[in-house]
Tab-separated table of C-alpha atoms in Angstrom:
chain	number	residue	atom	x	y	z
A	1	MET	CA	28.904	-52.271	-17.474
A	2	GLY	CA	26.959	-50.019	-19.223
A	3	LEU	CA	23.966	-51.258	-17.346
A	4	LEU	CA	25.600	-50.585	-13.705
A	5	ALA	CA	27.101	-47.046	-14.529
A	6	ALA	CA	23.180	-46.169	-15.909
A	7	LEU	CA	21.914	-47.726	-13.061
A	8	THR	CA	24.116	-45.290	-10.561
A	9	GLY	CA	23.565	-42.458	-12.317
A	10	SER	CA	19.832	-42.837	-12.049
A	11	LEU	CA	20.407	-43.602	-8.238
A	12	LEU	CA	22.413	-40.594	-7.644
A	13	SER	CA	19.979	-38.316	-9.491
A	14	LEU	CA	17.042	-39.909	-7.170
A	15	LEU	CA	19.723	-38.816	-4.008
A	16	LEU	CA	20.190	-35.318	-5.347
A	17	ALA	CA	16.772	-34.739	-6.234
A	18	THR	CA	15.377	-31.949	-3.968
A	19	PRO	CA	11.860	-30.353	-3.214
A	20	ALA	CA	11.331	-26.783	-4.986
A	21	LEU	CA	13.627	-23.957	-3.087
A	22	ALA	CA	11.639	-21.155	-1.295
A	23	VAL	CA	11.173	-18.598	-3.244
A	24	SER	CA	11.629	-15.001	-1.373
A	25	ALA	CA	12.759	-11.667	-3.788
A	26	SER	CA	16.273	-11.536	-3.359
A	27	ASN	CA	15.916	-15.354	-5.520
A	28	LEU	CA	14.360	-13.338	-8.150
A	29	PRO	CA	15.141	-10.568	-10.735
A	30	ALA	CA	17.197	-7.501	-9.597
A	31	ALA	CA	15.586	-5.617	-12.264
A	32	PRO	CA	11.988	-5.938	-14.336
A	33	PRO	CA	12.964	-8.942	-16.399
A	34	GLN	CA	11.854	-8.758	-20.808
A	35	GLU	CA	9.644	-11.429	-20.044
A	36	ARG	CA	6.016	-10.525	-19.098
A	37	VAL	CA	5.541	-13.968	-17.596
A	38	LEU	CA	8.178	-15.516	-15.097
A	39	ASP	CA	6.412	-18.826	-14.783
A	40	SER	CA	8.753	-20.462	-12.209
A	41	ALA	CA	6.394	-22.998	-10.713
A	42	GLY	CA	5.615	-24.331	-13.702
A	43	VAL	CA	1.828	-23.714	-14.347
A	44	LEU	CA	1.607	-22.381	-17.469
A	45	SER	CA	1.462	-23.786	-20.822
A	46	ARG	CA	3.563	-22.506	-23.731
A	47	SER	CA	0.279	-20.956	-25.229
A	48	ALA	CA	-0.495	-19.662	-22.073
A	49	VAL	CA	2.764	-17.984	-21.256
A	50	ALA	CA	2.178	-16.218	-24.864
A	51	GLU	CA	-1.039	-14.814	-24.521
A	52	LEU	CA	-0.990	-13.036	-20.931
A	53	GLY	CA	2.093	-11.851	-22.255
A	54	LYS	CA	0.644	-10.325	-25.326
A	55	THR	CA	-1.877	-8.992	-22.479
A	56	LEU	CA	0.378	-7.933	-20.252
A	57	GLU	CA	1.751	-5.269	-23.002
A	58	ARG	CA	-1.523	-3.418	-23.157
A	59	PHE	CA	-0.297	-2.102	-19.842
A	60	SER	CA	2.421	0.077	-21.289
A	61	PRO	CA	0.588	3.060	-23.549
A	62	ASP	CA	-0.724	3.465	-20.467
A	63	ARG	CA	3.160	3.627	-18.761
A	64	VAL	CA	2.776	0.378	-16.464
A	65	ASP	CA	4.959	-1.796	-16.201
A	66	ALA	CA	3.323	-4.726	-15.637
A	67	HIS	CA	4.800	-9.003	-14.729
A	68	LEU	CA	3.185	-12.191	-13.783
A	69	VAL	CA	5.255	-14.001	-11.475
A	70	THR	CA	3.931	-17.572	-10.637
A	71	VAL	CA	5.954	-19.417	-7.417
A	72	SER	CA	6.109	-22.692	-6.189
A	73	ARG	CA	6.710	-22.857	-3.089
A	74	LEU	CA	7.262	-19.096	-0.548
A	75	ASP	CA	10.395	-18.574	2.046
A	76	TYR	CA	8.785	-19.136	5.978
A	77	GLY	CA	7.542	-16.367	7.138
A	78	LEU	CA	7.098	-15.109	3.976
A	79	SER	CA	3.419	-14.006	2.496
A	80	LEU	CA	2.217	-13.524	-0.875
A	81	PRO	CA	1.744	-9.759	-0.651
A	82	GLN	CA	5.192	-8.824	1.034
A	83	LEU	CA	6.509	-11.160	-2.199
A	84	GLY	CA	4.293	-8.527	-3.873
A	85	ALA	CA	5.780	-5.125	-2.063
A	86	GLN	CA	8.877	-6.026	-1.903
A	87	LEU	CA	8.998	-7.004	-5.609
A	88	VAL	CA	7.864	-4.206	-7.061
A	89	GLU	CA	10.090	-1.868	-4.548
A	90	ARG	CA	13.161	-3.393	-5.963
A	91	TRP	CA	12.095	-3.333	-9.784
A	92	GLN	CA	10.532	0.682	-9.137
A	93	GLN	CA	14.058	0.951	-7.966
A	94	ALA	CA	16.278	-0.584	-10.953
A	95	ALA	CA	13.528	0.143	-13.649
A	96	ASP	CA	13.589	3.577	-15.886
A	97	GLU	CA	9.642	2.969	-15.614
A	98	PRO	CA	8.357	3.465	-11.814
A	99	ASN	CA	4.557	2.411	-12.304
A	100	GLN	CA	5.066	-1.175	-11.479
A	101	LEU	CA	2.037	-3.095	-11.465
A	102	LEU	CA	2.748	-7.384	-10.701
A	103	PHE	CA	0.013	-10.235	-10.450
A	104	LEU	CA	1.447	-13.179	-8.593
A	105	ILE	CA	0.553	-16.575	-7.535
A	106	ASP	CA	1.650	-19.396	-4.922
A	107	SER	CA	1.372	-22.520	-7.153
A	108	GLN	CA	0.919	-24.658	-3.034
A	109	THR	CA	-1.757	-22.273	-1.460
A	110	ASN	CA	-3.601	-21.678	-4.345
A	111	SER	CA	-3.455	-17.833	-3.859
A	112	ALA	CA	-2.899	-14.707	-6.133
A	113	THR	CA	-2.178	-10.672	-5.618
A	114	VAL	CA	-1.782	-8.284	-7.142
A	115	ALA	CA	0.685	-5.155	-5.492
A	116	ALA	CA	1.442	-1.406	-7.473
A	117	SER	CA	3.880	1.305	-6.884
A	118	PRO	CA	1.770	3.387	-4.899
A	119	GLU	CA	2.375	6.333	-7.644
A	120	LEU	CA	-0.902	3.713	-9.630
A	121	GLY	CA	-2.761	4.763	-6.530
A	122	GLY	CA	-5.214	7.515	-7.991
A	123	GLN	CA	-5.512	4.854	-10.748
A	124	LEU	CA	-6.051	1.907	-9.543
A	125	ASP	CA	-6.954	2.075	-6.074
A	126	PRO	CA	-5.482	-0.388	-2.997
A	127	ASN	CA	-9.166	-2.182	-2.296
A	128	LEU	CA	-9.439	-3.300	-6.307
A	129	LEU	CA	-5.811	-3.893	-6.905
A	130	ARG	CA	-7.090	-5.646	-2.822
A	131	SER	CA	-10.103	-7.146	-4.598
A	132	THR	CA	-8.505	-8.180	-7.981
A	133	GLY	CA	-6.652	-10.959	-6.320
A	134	ARG	CA	-8.571	-12.113	-3.623
A	135	THR	CA	-11.806	-13.050	-6.554
A	136	THR	CA	-10.899	-12.166	-9.979
A	137	MET	CA	-7.891	-13.378	-9.799
A	138	THR	CA	-8.714	-16.428	-7.118
A	139	LEU	CA	-11.521	-17.980	-7.373
A	140	PRO	CA	-10.797	-18.737	-11.223
A	141	ILE	CA	-7.094	-20.791	-9.900
A	142	ARG	CA	-8.875	-22.653	-7.123
A	143	GLU	CA	-11.985	-23.792	-9.181
A	144	GLY	CA	-9.937	-26.095	-11.077
A	145	GLY	CA	-6.591	-24.848	-11.065
A	146	ARG	CA	-7.781	-22.692	-14.004
A	147	TYR	CA	-4.822	-20.181	-13.741
A	148	ARG	CA	-4.027	-18.445	-16.706
A	149	GLN	CA	-8.140	-17.812	-16.876
A	150	GLY	CA	-7.090	-16.945	-13.807
A	151	SER	CA	-4.519	-14.177	-14.361
A	152	LEU	CA	-6.225	-12.777	-17.897
A	153	ASP	CA	-9.523	-12.110	-15.619
A	154	ALA	CA	-6.930	-10.086	-12.958
A	155	MET	CA	-6.065	-8.385	-16.047
A	156	ASN	CA	-9.041	-7.799	-17.999
A	157	ARG	CA	-10.393	-5.921	-15.013
A	158	LEU	CA	-7.447	-3.688	-14.530
A	159	LEU	CA	-7.021	-2.853	-18.595
A	160	SER	CA	-10.838	-1.954	-18.844
A	161	VAL	CA	-10.450	-0.140	-14.820
A	162	LEU	CA	-7.313	2.332	-17.053
A	163	GLU	CA	-8.621	2.457	-20.464
A	164	ALA	CA	-12.020	3.123	-19.785
A	165	GLY	CA	-12.322	3.966	-16.110
A	166	LEU	CA	-14.284	1.105	-15.365
A	167	ASP	CA	-14.929	-1.578	-13.083
A	168	PRO	CA	-16.079	-5.026	-14.759
A	169	GLY	CA	-16.565	-5.490	-10.769
A	170	GLU	CA	-15.608	-9.683	-8.709
A	171	PRO	CA	-17.280	-12.975	-10.554
A	172	VAL	CA	-20.790	-13.009	-10.046
A	173	LEU	CA	-21.094	-16.676	-7.658
A	174	THR	CA	-23.732	-18.516	-9.304
A	175	GLU	CA	-25.999	-20.539	-6.744
A	176	VAL	CA	-26.443	-24.425	-8.145
A	177	VAL	CA	-29.064	-25.185	-7.653
A	178	SER	CA	-30.838	-28.619	-7.614
A	179	GLN	CA	-33.523	-29.139	-9.484
A	180	PRO	CA	-37.280	-31.561	-8.518
A	181	THR	CA	-36.329	-35.348	-9.197
A	182	ASN	CA	-38.432	-38.287	-8.898
A	183	ILE	CA	-34.906	-40.611	-8.223
A	184	PRO	CA	-35.465	-41.848	-4.571
A	185	THR	CA	-32.142	-40.492	-2.498
A	186	LYS	CA	-30.031	-43.674	-0.904
A	187	GLU	CA	-31.735	-41.750	2.640
A	188	GLU	CA	-34.856	-42.717	0.779
A	189	THR	CA	-34.225	-45.826	-0.054
A	190	ALA	CA	-32.855	-46.593	3.098
A	191	SER	CA	-35.764	-45.446	4.485
A	192	SER	CA	-38.289	-47.220	2.244
A	193	ASN	CA	-36.797	-50.468	2.659
A	194	ALA	CA	-37.116	-49.983	6.508
A	195	TYR	CA	-40.592	-48.579	6.407
A	196	THR	CA	-41.222	-52.834	4.094
A	197	TRP	CA	-39.682	-54.649	6.667
A	198	VAL	CA	-41.242	-53.236	9.501
A	199	VAL	CA	-44.698	-53.856	7.140
A	200	VAL	CA	-43.892	-57.975	6.111
A	201	LEU	CA	-42.954	-58.622	10.139
A	202	LEU	CA	-46.345	-56.739	11.199
A	203	VAL	CA	-48.437	-58.657	8.593
A	204	VAL	CA	-46.129	-62.020	9.373
A	205	GLY	CA	-47.071	-61.568	13.452
A	206	THR	CA	-50.172	-61.065	12.527
A	207	LEU	CA	-51.015	-64.065	10.377
A	208	VAL	CA	-48.835	-66.471	12.051
A	209	PRO	CA	-50.864	-66.751	15.675
A	210	MET	CA	-54.318	-66.959	13.296
A	211	LEU	CA	-53.396	-69.782	11.159
A	212	THR	CA	-52.089	-71.613	13.359
A	213	TRP	CA	-54.683	-71.405	15.711
A	214	TRP	CA	-56.759	-72.241	12.572
A	215	VAL	CA	-55.166	-75.733	11.959
A	216	PHE	CA	-54.958	-76.582	15.387
A	217	SER	CA	-58.486	-75.775	15.871
A	218	ARG	CA	-59.742	-78.370	13.261
């Protein structure tokens, strides 16, 4: 009976299991939460959440309420920038601090965006936010799923602008140049083998008739 009950429970768990629900602004807190990081996609470790939370706290002296939100699936027809804009508007209306800054990650598409209250436009230009989301934050995410590193790079870039007025710019893309080598490639090896067979066949085709003539002429 115990085994049957266990099997029945496991079967029910499998039947009731559902994929991650699509997320919209209404599925997220109506007001800015105390936690700086909302990792609903589950892509960050505990240590990463703690580190990112401390980094987000560094925005507070500039009267900026900053959060990081990760989602695993967006509602149909909803883009990540649209979710960010809706969430900023909701939290701005519900919070004592009107200056809202959101870093958002969609783990399904490995994309990221940065959204901010219009009041921050003088300090954080919309072009800067767009660049930070599309390059500084997204590139590490798409190169090996480095969610922590992409988030840290984006936060530090905007902190540099707020604290020192200096934009370190987008990450530098390094082009990998292959060094010359004496080891032949697969194509070169195949070409060399084909050439060898042609030479062998030509030699055989020349020598065999000559040897045949020599043998029978004696």
